[in-house]
Coordinates of C-alpha atoms and ligand atoms in Angstrom, one line a residue:
M152 CA -103.5 -64.6 -1.3
R153 CA -99.9 -65.1 -0.2
H154 CA -99.2 -67.6 2.5
G155 CA -96.2 -67.6 4.9
I156 CA -95.1 -64.2 3.4
T157 CA -96.7 -60.8 3.2
G158 CA -95.5 -60.5 -0.4
K159 CA -94.4 -56.9 0.4
V160 CA -90.9 -55.3 0.6
L161 CA -90.7 -51.8 2.0
R162 CA -88.3 -49.5 0.2
V163 CA -87.3 -46.4 2.3
D164 CA -85.3 -43.5 1.0
L165 CA -84.1 -41.6 4.1
S166 CA -82.7 -38.7 2.1
S167 CA -86.1 -37.7 0.7
E168 CA -88.2 -39.3 3.5
V169 CA -90.2 -41.2 0.9
Y170 CA -91.2 -44.8 0.9
S171 CA -92.6 -47.2 -1.7
I172 CA -93.8 -50.8 -1.6
E173 CA -92.6 -53.6 -3.9
E174 CA -94.3 -56.9 -4.4
P175 CA -91.9 -59.5 -5.7
D176 CA -93.5 -62.6 -7.3
E177 CA -93.8 -66.0 -5.7
K178 CA -90.9 -67.3 -7.8
F179 CA -88.6 -64.7 -6.3
Y180 CA -89.5 -65.7 -2.7
R181 CA -89.0 -69.4 -3.5
T182 CA -85.6 -68.7 -5.2
Y183 CA -84.2 -66.4 -2.6
G184 CA -86.2 -67.3 0.6
G185 CA -85.6 -64.3 2.8
G186 CA -83.0 -63.3 5.4
S187 CA -79.4 -63.5 4.2
C188 CA -80.2 -64.3 0.5
F189 CA -82.7 -61.4 0.2
A190 CA -80.2 -59.0 1.7
C191 CA -77.5 -60.1 -0.8
W192 CA -79.8 -59.9 -3.7
Y193 CA -80.7 -56.3 -2.9
L194 CA -77.0 -55.4 -2.2
L195 CA -76.0 -56.9 -5.6
R196 CA -78.8 -55.1 -7.4
E197 CA -78.9 -51.8 -5.6
R198 CA -75.4 -50.8 -4.5
P199 CA -72.9 -49.1 -6.8
A200 CA -70.2 -51.6 -8.1
R201 CA -68.0 -50.9 -5.0
V202 CA -69.1 -48.8 -2.2
E203 CA -67.7 -47.5 1.1
P204 CA -69.7 -49.0 4.0
L205 CA -70.8 -45.7 5.5
D206 CA -71.5 -44.0 2.3
P207 CA -75.2 -42.9 2.1
Q208 CA -75.4 -44.9 -1.2
S209 CA -74.6 -48.1 0.7
P210 CA -78.0 -49.9 1.3
L211 CA -79.1 -51.5 4.5
V212 CA -81.5 -54.5 4.5
F213 CA -83.7 -55.9 7.3
A214 CA -85.1 -59.2 6.1
T215 CA -87.3 -61.9 7.7
G216 CA -88.1 -65.3 6.1
P217 CA -91.2 -67.3 5.2
L218 CA -91.2 -69.3 8.5
V219 CA -90.9 -66.2 10.7
G220 CA -94.0 -66.0 12.9
S221 CA -95.1 -69.5 12.0
G222 CA -94.9 -70.8 15.5
I223 CA -92.2 -73.4 14.6
A224 CA -89.6 -73.3 17.4
G225 CA -87.0 -70.7 16.7
D226 CA -89.2 -68.8 14.2
S227 CA -88.1 -65.3 15.2
R228 CA -84.9 -64.8 13.3
F229 CA -84.2 -61.9 10.9
T230 CA -81.1 -60.7 9.1
I231 CA -79.6 -57.2 8.9
G232 CA -77.3 -57.1 6.0
A233 CA -75.0 -54.3 4.5
I234 CA -71.4 -53.7 3.5
S235 CA -69.6 -53.9 6.9
P236 CA -67.7 -50.9 8.2
L237 CA -65.4 -53.4 10.0
T238 CA -64.5 -55.6 7.1
G239 CA -65.4 -53.6 3.9
C240 CA -67.0 -56.7 2.5
Y241 CA -70.5 -58.2 3.0
G242 CA -71.6 -58.0 6.6
E243 CA -74.6 -59.5 8.3
S244 CA -76.0 -60.5 11.6
Q245 CA -79.1 -62.4 12.7
A246 CA -81.2 -61.9 15.8
G247 CA -84.3 -63.5 17.4
G248 CA -86.6 -61.8 19.8
W249 CA -90.0 -60.4 18.7
W250 CA -89.2 -57.8 16.1
G251 CA -89.1 -60.1 13.0
P252 CA -92.6 -61.6 13.5
E253 CA -94.0 -58.2 14.4
L254 CA -92.6 -56.7 11.2
K255 CA -94.5 -59.4 9.2
R256 CA -97.7 -58.7 11.2
A257 CA -97.2 -55.1 10.3
G258 CA -97.3 -56.0 6.7
Y259 CA -93.7 -56.4 5.4
D260 CA -91.3 -59.2 4.8
A261 CA -88.3 -56.9 4.5
I262 CA -87.1 -53.3 4.5
L263 CA -84.6 -51.8 2.2
V264 CA -83.1 -48.6 3.6
E265 CA -81.4 -46.2 1.3
G266 CA -79.8 -42.8 1.6
K267 CA -79.1 -40.7 4.7
A268 CA -81.6 -38.6 6.7
E269 CA -80.7 -35.0 7.2
R270 CA -81.6 -35.2 10.9
P271 CA -81.8 -38.1 13.3
I272 CA -85.1 -40.0 12.6
Y273 CA -86.8 -43.2 13.5
L274 CA -89.4 -45.2 11.4
W275 CA -92.8 -46.0 12.9
I276 CA -94.5 -48.8 11.0
R277 CA -98.0 -49.7 12.0
D278 CA -100.2 -52.1 10.0
G279 CA -98.6 -51.1 6.8
E280 CA -98.5 -47.3 7.4
V281 CA -95.0 -45.8 7.6
Q282 CA -94.0 -42.6 9.3
F283 CA -90.7 -40.8 9.5
R284 CA -90.4 -39.4 13.0
D285 CA -87.9 -36.9 14.4
A286 CA -85.3 -38.6 16.7
T287 CA -83.3 -35.5 17.6
G288 CA -84.3 -35.9 21.3
L289 CA -83.4 -39.6 21.2
W290 CA -79.9 -39.1 19.8
G291 CA -77.3 -39.9 22.5
K292 CA -79.6 -41.9 24.6
V293 CA -78.9 -45.5 25.6
T294 CA -81.2 -48.1 24.3
G295 CA -83.4 -48.6 27.4
E296 CA -84.3 -44.9 27.6
A297 CA -84.7 -44.5 23.9
Q298 CA -87.0 -47.5 23.6
D299 CA -89.2 -46.2 26.5
L300 CA -89.5 -42.8 24.8
I301 CA -90.3 -44.3 21.4
R302 CA -93.1 -46.5 22.9
Q303 CA -94.5 -43.5 24.7
E304 CA -94.4 -41.3 21.6
V305 CA -96.1 -43.9 19.4
G306 CA -98.6 -44.7 22.1
H307 CA -98.0 -48.5 22.0
P308 CA -96.3 -50.0 25.0
K309 CA -95.8 -53.2 23.1
A310 CA -94.3 -51.7 19.9
R311 CA -91.3 -53.8 19.0
V312 CA -88.3 -51.6 18.5
V313 CA -85.0 -52.4 16.8
L314 CA -82.5 -49.6 17.7
I315 CA -79.0 -48.3 18.2
G316 CA -77.4 -46.7 21.2
P317 CA -74.4 -44.2 21.4
A318 CA -71.9 -46.7 19.9
G319 CA -73.9 -46.9 16.7
E320 CA -74.3 -43.1 16.6
N321 CA -70.6 -42.7 17.1
L322 CA -69.9 -45.1 14.3
V323 CA -68.0 -47.7 16.3
R324 CA -67.1 -50.1 13.6
Y325 CA -68.6 -53.1 15.4
A326 CA -71.7 -51.4 16.8
S327 CA -74.6 -53.8 17.1
V328 CA -78.4 -53.4 16.9
V329 CA -80.8 -54.6 19.6
N330 CA -84.5 -55.4 19.8
N331 CA -86.4 -55.6 23.1
L332 CA -83.1 -54.6 24.7
R333 CA -82.1 -58.3 25.0
H334 CA -81.8 -59.6 21.4
T335 CA -78.8 -58.5 19.4
N336 CA -77.8 -58.4 15.7
G337 CA -74.2 -58.3 17.0
R338 CA -71.7 -59.0 14.2
S339 CA -70.3 -56.9 11.3
G340 CA -71.1 -53.4 12.6
M341 CA -74.7 -53.1 11.4
G342 CA -75.3 -50.5 14.2
A343 CA -72.7 -48.2 12.7
V344 CA -74.5 -48.4 9.3
M345 CA -77.7 -47.4 11.0
G346 CA -75.8 -44.5 12.7
S347 CA -74.3 -43.4 9.4
K348 CA -77.8 -43.0 8.0
N349 CA -79.1 -41.0 11.1
L350 CA -81.5 -43.9 11.7
K351 CA -82.0 -44.4 15.4
A352 CA -84.7 -47.0 15.4
I353 CA -87.5 -48.9 13.5
A354 CA -90.6 -49.4 15.7
V355 CA -93.2 -51.8 14.4
R356 CA -96.7 -52.9 15.4
G357 CA -99.0 -55.2 13.5
T358 CA -102.4 -56.6 14.2
T359 CA -103.2 -58.1 10.8
G360 CA -101.8 -61.6 11.4
I361 CA -99.9 -63.7 8.9
S362 CA -101.7 -66.2 6.7
F363 CA -100.3 -69.8 6.8
K364 CA -101.6 -72.3 4.3
D365 CA -101.8 -75.5 6.4
Q366 CA -102.4 -74.5 10.0
D367 CA -103.1 -78.1 11.1
T368 CA -99.7 -79.4 10.0
L369 CA -98.0 -76.5 11.6
K370 CA -99.9 -77.0 14.9
R371 CA -99.1 -80.6 14.9
M372 CA -95.4 -79.9 14.4
I373 CA -95.4 -77.2 17.1
K374 CA -97.1 -79.5 19.6
W375 CA -94.7 -82.4 18.8
Y376 CA -91.7 -80.1 19.3
A377 CA -93.0 -78.8 22.6
N378 CA -93.7 -82.4 23.9
T379 CA -90.4 -83.8 22.7
F380 CA -87.6 -81.3 23.1
K381 CA -86.8 -82.2 26.7
D382 CA -86.0 -85.7 25.5
H383 CA -83.4 -84.5 23.1
P384 CA -79.9 -84.5 24.6
I385 CA -78.8 -81.1 23.2
E386 CA -82.1 -79.2 23.4
K387 CA -82.5 -80.3 27.0
I388 CA -79.0 -78.9 27.9
I389 CA -79.7 -75.6 26.1
H390 CA -83.1 -75.3 27.8
E391 CA -81.8 -76.1 31.3
G392 CA -78.6 -74.2 31.3
G393 CA -78.7 -71.7 28.4
T394 CA -75.6 -71.3 26.3
I395 CA -73.6 -70.1 29.3
G396 CA -74.3 -73.4 31.0
W397 CA -73.7 -75.5 27.9
D398 CA -70.2 -74.4 26.9
V399 CA -67.8 -72.8 29.4
T400 CA -67.1 -75.9 31.5
E401 CA -67.1 -78.4 28.7
L402 CA -64.9 -76.4 26.4
N403 CA -62.5 -75.7 29.3
Q404 CA -62.2 -79.4 30.0
A405 CA -61.6 -80.1 26.3
G406 CA -58.9 -77.5 26.2
I407 CA -60.6 -75.2 23.7
L408 CA -62.0 -72.4 25.8
P409 CA -60.3 -69.3 24.2
T410 CA -58.2 -67.8 27.0
Y411 CA -55.7 -64.9 27.2
N412 CA -56.3 -63.7 23.6
F413 CA -56.2 -67.3 22.2
H414 CA -52.8 -68.2 23.8
S415 CA -54.4 -71.0 25.8
G416 CA -57.4 -73.3 25.7
S417 CA -57.9 -73.5 29.4
F418 CA -58.7 -70.9 32.0
E419 CA -57.7 -71.5 35.6
H420 CA -60.7 -69.6 36.8
A421 CA -63.3 -71.3 34.5
D422 CA -65.3 -72.5 37.5
E423 CA -65.8 -68.9 38.6
I424 CA -67.4 -67.9 35.3
C425 CA -69.3 -71.0 34.3
G426 CA -73.0 -71.6 34.0
H427 CA -73.2 -73.4 37.3
T428 CA -71.7 -70.4 39.2
F429 CA -73.9 -68.0 37.2
H430 CA -77.1 -69.9 38.2
K431 CA -76.1 -69.7 41.8
T432 CA -75.2 -66.0 41.8
Y433 CA -76.6 -63.5 39.3
F434 CA -79.2 -65.5 37.6
V435 CA -82.7 -64.1 37.8
E436 CA -84.8 -66.0 35.3
A437 CA -84.8 -67.7 31.9
D438 CA -86.0 -65.8 28.9
G439 CA -86.6 -66.6 25.2
C440 CA -87.8 -65.5 21.8
H441 CA -91.2 -65.5 20.1
A442 CA -92.8 -69.0 20.1
C443 CA -89.8 -70.9 21.3
P444 CA -90.1 -73.4 24.1
I445 CA -86.3 -73.7 24.6
R446 CA -86.0 -70.3 26.3
C447 CA -82.2 -70.4 26.2
K448 CA -81.7 -66.8 27.3
R449 CA -80.6 -65.9 30.8
V450 CA -81.3 -62.7 32.8
A451 CA -78.7 -61.4 35.2
R452 CA -79.0 -58.9 38.1
S453 CA -76.6 -57.8 40.8
T454 CA -76.8 -55.2 43.6
G455 CA -73.0 -55.5 44.2
P456 CA -70.4 -53.0 43.1
Y457 CA -71.2 -53.4 39.4
Q458 CA -75.0 -53.0 39.8
V459 CA -76.2 -55.1 36.9
D460 CA -79.6 -54.1 35.4
P461 CA -81.8 -57.1 34.4
T462 CA -83.5 -55.0 31.8
Y463 CA -80.8 -55.9 29.4
G464 CA -80.9 -59.6 29.9
G465 CA -77.8 -61.5 30.7
P466 CA -74.6 -62.9 29.1
E467 CA -74.6 -65.8 26.7
Y468 CA -71.6 -68.1 26.3
E469 CA -69.9 -65.9 23.7
T470 CA -70.1 -62.8 25.9
T471 CA -68.9 -64.7 29.0
A472 CA -65.8 -66.1 27.3
A473 CA -65.0 -62.9 25.4
F474 CA -65.0 -60.7 28.6
G475 CA -64.0 -63.6 30.8
S476 CA -61.3 -66.1 29.8
L477 CA -60.2 -64.2 26.8
C478 CA -59.5 -61.1 28.9
G479 CA -58.3 -63.2 31.8
V480 CA -61.2 -61.9 33.9
S481 CA -62.6 -64.2 36.6
N482 CA -65.2 -61.7 38.1
L483 CA -68.5 -62.9 36.8
E484 CA -70.3 -59.8 38.0
A485 CA -68.0 -57.7 35.9
I486 CA -68.8 -60.0 32.9
C487 CA -72.5 -59.5 33.5
K488 CA -71.9 -55.7 33.6
A489 CA -69.9 -55.8 30.4
H490 CA -72.9 -57.6 28.8
E491 CA -75.3 -54.9 30.1
L492 CA -73.1 -52.1 28.7
C493 CA -72.9 -53.8 25.3
N494 CA -76.7 -53.9 25.0
K495 CA -77.1 -50.4 26.4
Y496 CA -74.6 -48.8 24.1
T497 CA -75.1 -51.3 21.2
L498 CA -71.7 -53.0 21.0
D499 CA -71.0 -56.4 19.6
S500 CA -69.8 -58.3 22.7
I501 CA -67.5 -60.6 20.6
S502 CA -65.6 -57.9 18.8
T503 CA -65.5 -55.7 21.9
G504 CA -64.1 -58.5 24.1
V505 CA -61.6 -59.6 21.4
T506 CA -60.4 -56.0 20.7
I507 CA -59.9 -55.4 24.4
A508 CA -58.0 -58.6 24.8
F509 CA -55.9 -57.5 21.9
A510 CA -55.2 -54.2 23.7
M511 CA -54.4 -56.0 26.9
E512 CA -51.7 -58.1 25.1
C513 CA -50.3 -54.9 23.5
F514 CA -50.1 -53.4 27.0
E515 CA -48.5 -56.5 28.5
N516 CA -45.8 -56.3 25.8
G517 CA -45.2 -52.6 26.0
L518 CA -46.8 -51.6 22.7
L519 CA -49.4 -49.6 24.6
T520 CA -48.5 -47.8 27.9
S521 CA -50.7 -46.1 30.5
E522 CA -50.1 -42.9 28.6
D523 CA -51.9 -44.3 25.7
T524 CA -54.7 -45.8 27.8
D525 CA -55.7 -42.7 29.7
G526 CA -53.9 -44.0 32.8
L527 CA -55.5 -47.4 32.8
E528 CA -53.4 -50.5 33.6
L529 CA -55.0 -52.5 30.8
R530 CA -53.6 -55.9 31.8
F531 CA -55.2 -59.3 31.5
G532 CA -57.4 -59.9 34.5
N533 CA -58.1 -56.2 35.2
E534 CA -61.9 -56.2 35.1
Q535 CA -62.2 -52.6 36.3
A536 CA -60.0 -51.3 33.4
M537 CA -62.1 -53.6 31.0
I538 CA -65.4 -52.0 32.1
Q539 CA -64.0 -48.5 31.8
V540 CA -62.6 -49.2 28.3
I541 CA -66.0 -50.5 27.1
E542 CA -67.6 -47.1 28.0
K543 CA -64.7 -45.3 26.3
I544 CA -65.2 -47.4 23.1
A545 CA -68.9 -46.6 23.0
K546 CA -68.2 -42.9 23.4
R547 CA -65.0 -42.9 21.3
E548 CA -63.1 -41.3 24.2
G549 CA -59.3 -41.5 24.6
I550 CA -58.1 -45.1 24.0
G551 CA -61.7 -46.0 23.1
D552 CA -61.4 -44.0 19.9
L553 CA -58.6 -46.2 18.7
L554 CA -60.2 -49.5 19.8
A555 CA -63.6 -48.4 18.3
E556 CA -61.9 -49.0 14.9
G557 CA -61.6 -52.8 15.6
S558 CA -58.5 -54.9 16.2
R559 CA -57.3 -54.9 12.6
R560 CA -57.2 -51.1 12.2
A561 CA -56.0 -50.5 15.7
A562 CA -53.1 -52.9 15.1
E563 CA -52.1 -51.1 12.0
K564 CA -52.0 -47.8 13.9
I565 CA -50.1 -49.2 16.9
G566 CA -47.6 -51.0 14.7
G567 CA -44.5 -52.7 16.1
G568 CA -45.9 -56.2 15.6
A569 CA -49.3 -55.5 17.1
Q570 CA -50.8 -57.3 14.0
N571 CA -49.7 -60.6 15.6
Y572 CA -52.1 -60.0 18.5
A573 CA -55.1 -59.0 16.3
M574 CA -57.4 -62.1 16.2
N575 CA -59.6 -61.4 13.3
V576 CA -60.4 -62.7 9.8
K577 CA -61.1 -60.1 7.1
G578 CA -61.3 -57.7 10.0
L579 CA -64.1 -59.5 11.9
E580 CA -62.9 -60.6 15.3
C581 CA -62.8 -64.3 16.0
P582 CA -65.6 -65.8 18.1
M583 CA -65.1 -67.9 21.2
H584 CA -64.4 -71.2 19.5
E585 CA -60.9 -72.5 19.2
P586 CA -60.1 -73.6 15.6
R587 CA -57.2 -75.7 16.9
G588 CA -59.7 -78.0 18.6
K589 CA -62.7 -77.5 16.2
A590 CA -61.7 -78.0 12.6
T591 CA -65.0 -76.8 11.2
Q592 CA -64.5 -73.5 12.8
A593 CA -61.1 -73.1 11.1
L594 CA -63.0 -73.5 7.8
S595 CA -65.9 -71.2 9.0
Y596 CA -63.6 -68.4 10.1
A597 CA -61.5 -68.5 6.9
L598 CA -64.1 -69.2 4.3
S599 CA -67.2 -67.2 5.4
S600 CA -67.7 -64.2 3.3
I601 CA -68.3 -62.0 6.3
G602 CA -65.1 -63.0 8.2
A603 CA -64.7 -65.0 11.4
T604 CA -68.1 -66.2 12.3
H605 CA -69.2 -69.2 14.4
V606 CA -72.7 -69.4 12.9
E607 CA -71.7 -70.6 9.5
C608 CA -71.7 -74.3 10.0
P609 CA -72.6 -76.8 12.7
H610 CA -69.6 -77.3 15.0
D611 CA -67.6 -80.5 15.0
W612 CA -69.4 -82.3 17.8
T613 CA -72.4 -82.6 15.5
F614 CA -70.3 -84.8 13.2
E615 CA -68.8 -86.7 16.0
L616 CA -71.7 -88.1 18.1
D617 CA -73.8 -91.1 17.3
F618 CA -77.1 -89.4 18.3
S619 CA -76.8 -86.9 15.4
I620 CA -76.4 -89.5 12.7
P621 CA -80.1 -89.9 12.1
D622 CA -80.3 -86.2 11.3
L623 CA -77.2 -86.5 9.1
A624 CA -78.2 -89.6 7.2
E625 CA -80.8 -87.7 5.2
L626 CA -77.9 -85.5 4.0
G627 CA -75.9 -88.6 3.0
I628 CA -73.6 -88.6 6.0
F629 CA -73.4 -91.9 7.8
E630 CA -70.4 -92.1 10.1
P631 CA -68.8 -89.9 12.8
V632 CA -65.6 -88.0 12.1
P633 CA -63.2 -86.7 14.8
P634 CA -63.2 -83.0 15.7
L635 CA -59.6 -82.4 14.9
S636 CA -59.8 -83.9 11.4
L637 CA -59.5 -81.7 8.4
D638 CA -59.6 -84.5 5.9
P639 CA -61.8 -84.6 2.7
E640 CA -64.7 -86.1 4.7
K641 CA -64.7 -83.2 7.2
V642 CA -64.6 -80.7 4.4
R643 CA -67.6 -82.3 2.8
R644 CA -69.4 -82.1 6.1
F645 CA -68.4 -78.5 6.5
A646 CA -69.9 -77.7 3.0
Y647 CA -73.1 -79.6 3.7
G648 CA -73.4 -78.2 7.2
Q649 CA -72.8 -74.7 5.8
M650 CA -75.6 -75.1 3.4
T651 CA -78.0 -76.2 6.2
W652 CA -77.2 -73.2 8.5
N653 CA -77.4 -70.8 5.5
V654 CA -80.9 -72.2 4.8
L655 CA -81.9 -71.5 8.4
N656 CA -80.5 -67.9 8.3
T657 CA -82.5 -67.4 5.1
L658 CA -85.8 -68.9 6.2
G659 CA -85.6 -67.2 9.6
L660 CA -85.0 -70.2 12.0
C661 CA -82.7 -70.5 15.0
I662 CA -79.7 -72.8 14.8
F663 CA -80.4 -74.0 18.3
T664 CA -83.7 -75.5 17.5
V665 CA -83.3 -76.8 14.0
G666 CA -80.8 -78.6 11.7
P667 CA -78.1 -81.2 12.2
G668 CA -77.8 -82.3 15.8
K669 CA -80.9 -80.5 16.9
L670 CA -84.5 -81.8 17.3
L671 CA -86.0 -80.6 14.0
K672 CA -84.4 -82.2 10.9
M673 CA -83.9 -80.4 7.6
S674 CA -86.6 -82.6 5.9
Q675 CA -89.0 -81.4 8.6
V676 CA -88.0 -77.8 7.7
A677 CA -89.1 -78.6 4.2
E678 CA -92.4 -79.9 5.6
A679 CA -92.9 -76.8 7.7
L680 CA -92.1 -74.6 4.8
N681 CA -94.7 -76.3 2.6
A682 CA -97.3 -76.0 5.4
A683 CA -96.6 -72.3 5.8
T684 CA -96.5 -71.4 2.1
G685 CA -98.4 -74.0 0.2
W686 CA -95.3 -74.8 -1.8
D687 CA -94.1 -78.3 -2.7
T688 CA -90.4 -77.8 -1.8
S689 CA -88.0 -80.6 -1.0
L690 CA -84.8 -81.2 1.0
W691 CA -82.9 -81.0 -2.3
E692 CA -84.4 -77.6 -3.1
L693 CA -83.5 -76.3 0.4
M694 CA -79.9 -77.5 0.1
K695 CA -79.7 -75.6 -3.2
L696 CA -81.1 -72.5 -1.4
G697 CA -78.3 -72.9 1.1
E698 CA -75.7 -73.1 -1.6
R699 CA -77.2 -70.2 -3.4
T700 CA -77.1 -68.1 -0.2
I701 CA -73.4 -69.0 0.4
T702 CA -72.6 -68.1 -3.2
I703 CA -74.5 -64.9 -3.4
K704 CA -72.8 -63.7 -0.2
R705 CA -69.4 -64.5 -1.8
L706 CA -70.4 -62.5 -4.9
V707 CA -71.2 -59.4 -2.7
S708 CA -67.8 -59.7 -0.9
A709 CA -65.9 -60.4 -4.1
G710 CA -67.4 -57.2 -5.6
Q711 CA -65.9 -55.4 -2.6
G712 CA -62.5 -56.8 -3.5
I713 CA -62.3 -60.0 -1.3
S714 CA -60.5 -62.9 -2.8
R715 CA -58.8 -66.2 -1.8
S716 CA -55.9 -64.3 -0.2
D717 CA -58.3 -63.0 2.4
D718 CA -59.4 -66.5 3.3
R719 CA -56.7 -66.8 5.9
L720 CA -56.5 -67.3 9.6
P721 CA -54.4 -65.4 12.2
D722 CA -50.9 -66.9 12.4
R723 CA -51.5 -67.7 16.1
F724 CA -53.8 -70.6 15.2
F725 CA -50.8 -72.3 13.5
D726 CA -48.8 -72.0 16.8
P727 CA -49.2 -74.6 19.6
L728 CA -51.8 -74.0 22.3
E729 CA -49.9 -73.1 25.4
A730 CA -52.1 -74.8 28.0
G731 CA -55.0 -77.1 28.6
A732 CA -56.0 -80.5 27.4
L733 CA -54.9 -79.7 23.8
K734 CA -51.6 -78.1 24.9
G735 CA -49.2 -78.3 21.9
R736 CA -51.9 -78.7 19.3
A737 CA -51.6 -76.4 16.3
L738 CA -53.2 -76.2 12.9
D739 CA -51.1 -77.6 10.1
R740 CA -50.7 -75.1 7.3
E741 CA -50.4 -77.6 4.5
E742 CA -53.4 -79.6 5.7
F743 CA -55.4 -76.4 6.1
E744 CA -54.5 -75.1 2.6
K745 CA -55.4 -78.5 1.1
A746 CA -58.8 -78.3 2.8
L747 CA -59.4 -74.9 1.3
E748 CA -58.6 -76.3 -2.1
L749 CA -61.0 -79.1 -1.7
Y750 CA -63.7 -76.7 -0.5
Y751 CA -63.3 -74.4 -3.6
G752 CA -63.6 -77.5 -5.8
M753 CA -66.7 -78.7 -4.0
M754 CA -68.4 -75.3 -4.3
G755 CA -67.4 -74.6 -7.9
W756 CA -65.3 -71.6 -7.0
N757 CA -62.1 -70.7 -8.8
S758 CA -59.3 -72.1 -6.6
E759 CA -56.9 -69.2 -7.4
T760 CA -59.3 -66.3 -6.8
G761 CA -61.9 -67.9 -4.4
V762 CA -64.6 -66.5 -6.6
P763 CA -67.6 -68.6 -7.9
T764 CA -67.2 -69.7 -11.5
P765 CA -69.8 -68.6 -14.2
G766 CA -70.8 -72.3 -14.5
K767 CA -71.7 -72.5 -10.8
L768 CA -73.6 -69.2 -10.9
A769 CA -75.6 -70.6 -13.8
E770 CA -76.2 -73.9 -12.0
L771 CA -77.7 -72.1 -9.0
G772 CA -80.0 -69.9 -11.1
L773 CA -77.7 -66.9 -10.6
G774 CA -76.7 -66.6 -14.3
W775 CA -77.9 -63.0 -14.2
A776 CA -75.0 -62.2 -11.9
I777 CA -72.2 -63.5 -14.3
P778 CA -71.6 -59.9 -15.6
L779 CA -71.1 -58.9 -11.9
L780 CA -68.1 -61.2 -11.4
P781 CA -64.9 -59.3 -10.8
Q782 CA -62.6 -59.2 -13.8
Q783 CA -59.9 -61.8 -13.5
Ligands
LIG187 S1 -83.3 -71.4 21.2 FE1 -82.8 -69.5 22.3 S2 -82.1 -68.1 20.7 FE2 -83.1 -69.8 19.7 S3 -85.2 -69.0 19.3 FE3 -85.2 -70.3 21.2 S4 -84.9 -68.8 22.9 FE4 -84.3 -67.7 21.0

């Protein structure tokens, strides 16, 4: 009997509407874990050498991990991975909620989707059985309506549904995927990949339960976490204020709240959009994911002019900053509405906000006029225009059709220097963390194989504060380093931190509950994993799993043509911040390039190409992939 895993991977061919079940051996699970690493293994093995993201031959992977459904806080995460229509290289996104644990209860650890259905369909998976169902009547419907109809049709009001809305169907390059209408696989355009395959949704229901080897240890750890998390300085803050309460005010005071398309680190209206104001105005209740006591999610409602529907949850920090300070918008109700529209149509709120801020800067500088924008005065601070543009992007109407391509492609089409306003790396729009004040994020954005992501490595504060040192000591890190430093010690912390977060994304755990600076330490993750599976893993083996995951992601992206020359940041980050506590602060190009060199050396990657060396692949047990390395 398998413990912690179902031992089954579902392979679905949409073109022929046929499925099969694979049963990888235990060694495979222990080597690749799940989540990100699973997705990349299948992409390396199953896709043609180089593939267009929306080609039917481009596979799409949904993967949980061995701790998903275990009851350990943050146990709900699953990865969707594919070649990204936004970047052309590896793309992935993680989400919590309930879908991942339910998929395992329904009998599968992962789903590999291949081909393209001839008509819109959805998958219905119930206790191992798989049905291909007609979704013609669902096509064009927003997520709330489509989820209701699917649940009625399958006769299970509690079926967990992962699905796309019109933005995914219309192949918006940064379309997201949602489950339970409130939990989003946002980044990299995974919703467009679903849309390209005519796959509207995957509904799952399972009643079989998941076997875990040592229930007593798991129960003890779950109880300890529930009794302790409120005493932890960070978990307490996330629990009480959500991410919207944790970040806006603090980052603004520190001068690193992305504002006016990254011109400034300080927003003069920050108080109007911060968590404190949110909790006094549009806050309805806290919400959370499967088995997690933190409950960091927030639900918003308004009966004012924007009529915000609480069905779709509420904005997190990233959404608040992307539609707020970044677009110069101080109307919190409009930000809540923008969030609702993103979950309804399935748009990544980061890429949407950054692309609109880009368009606003183009408009302010005359590169776009009201003739281009369907008559809209698309200026910083115009929340009405912002809301209208979100709808246009989802429907690919007018200016929305251009912006649906993402900031990189839109800038190329607009020309005239618009590229200077497009804040993306490898085509993926930058999240709401200012690299000029957070050095780890400069490295994350540049070095991640998916493009600019903020969930690649713990942020600098983790390495700065004394309380986190006990967590870090087990990784061989003993002293704080300042947030602005990009010295060798910071690069080492980035590399180790990147390994830890890649472990979490692979095992199916949330970065808010586990890992450096959070309550559950990495050695406790090993303990939980052993209790769940019956393995005898160690912290060392987990760190190698993290390194393997980073490396295999790089291999997929390298196969799509990504190299060191793509590991670059927008020029703006090398210009001084124009306002805020860090006014005048800029990244230093020489220091940044030296840090990249050090990183390639630490990771065993070729410093000229940015591609892993054969020796490193062999060391990580990826020797089978040496023939897949791009020709030098
Ligand atoms: S901390 Fe928040 S995002 Fe993470 S599992 Fe808990 S409720 Fe979900």
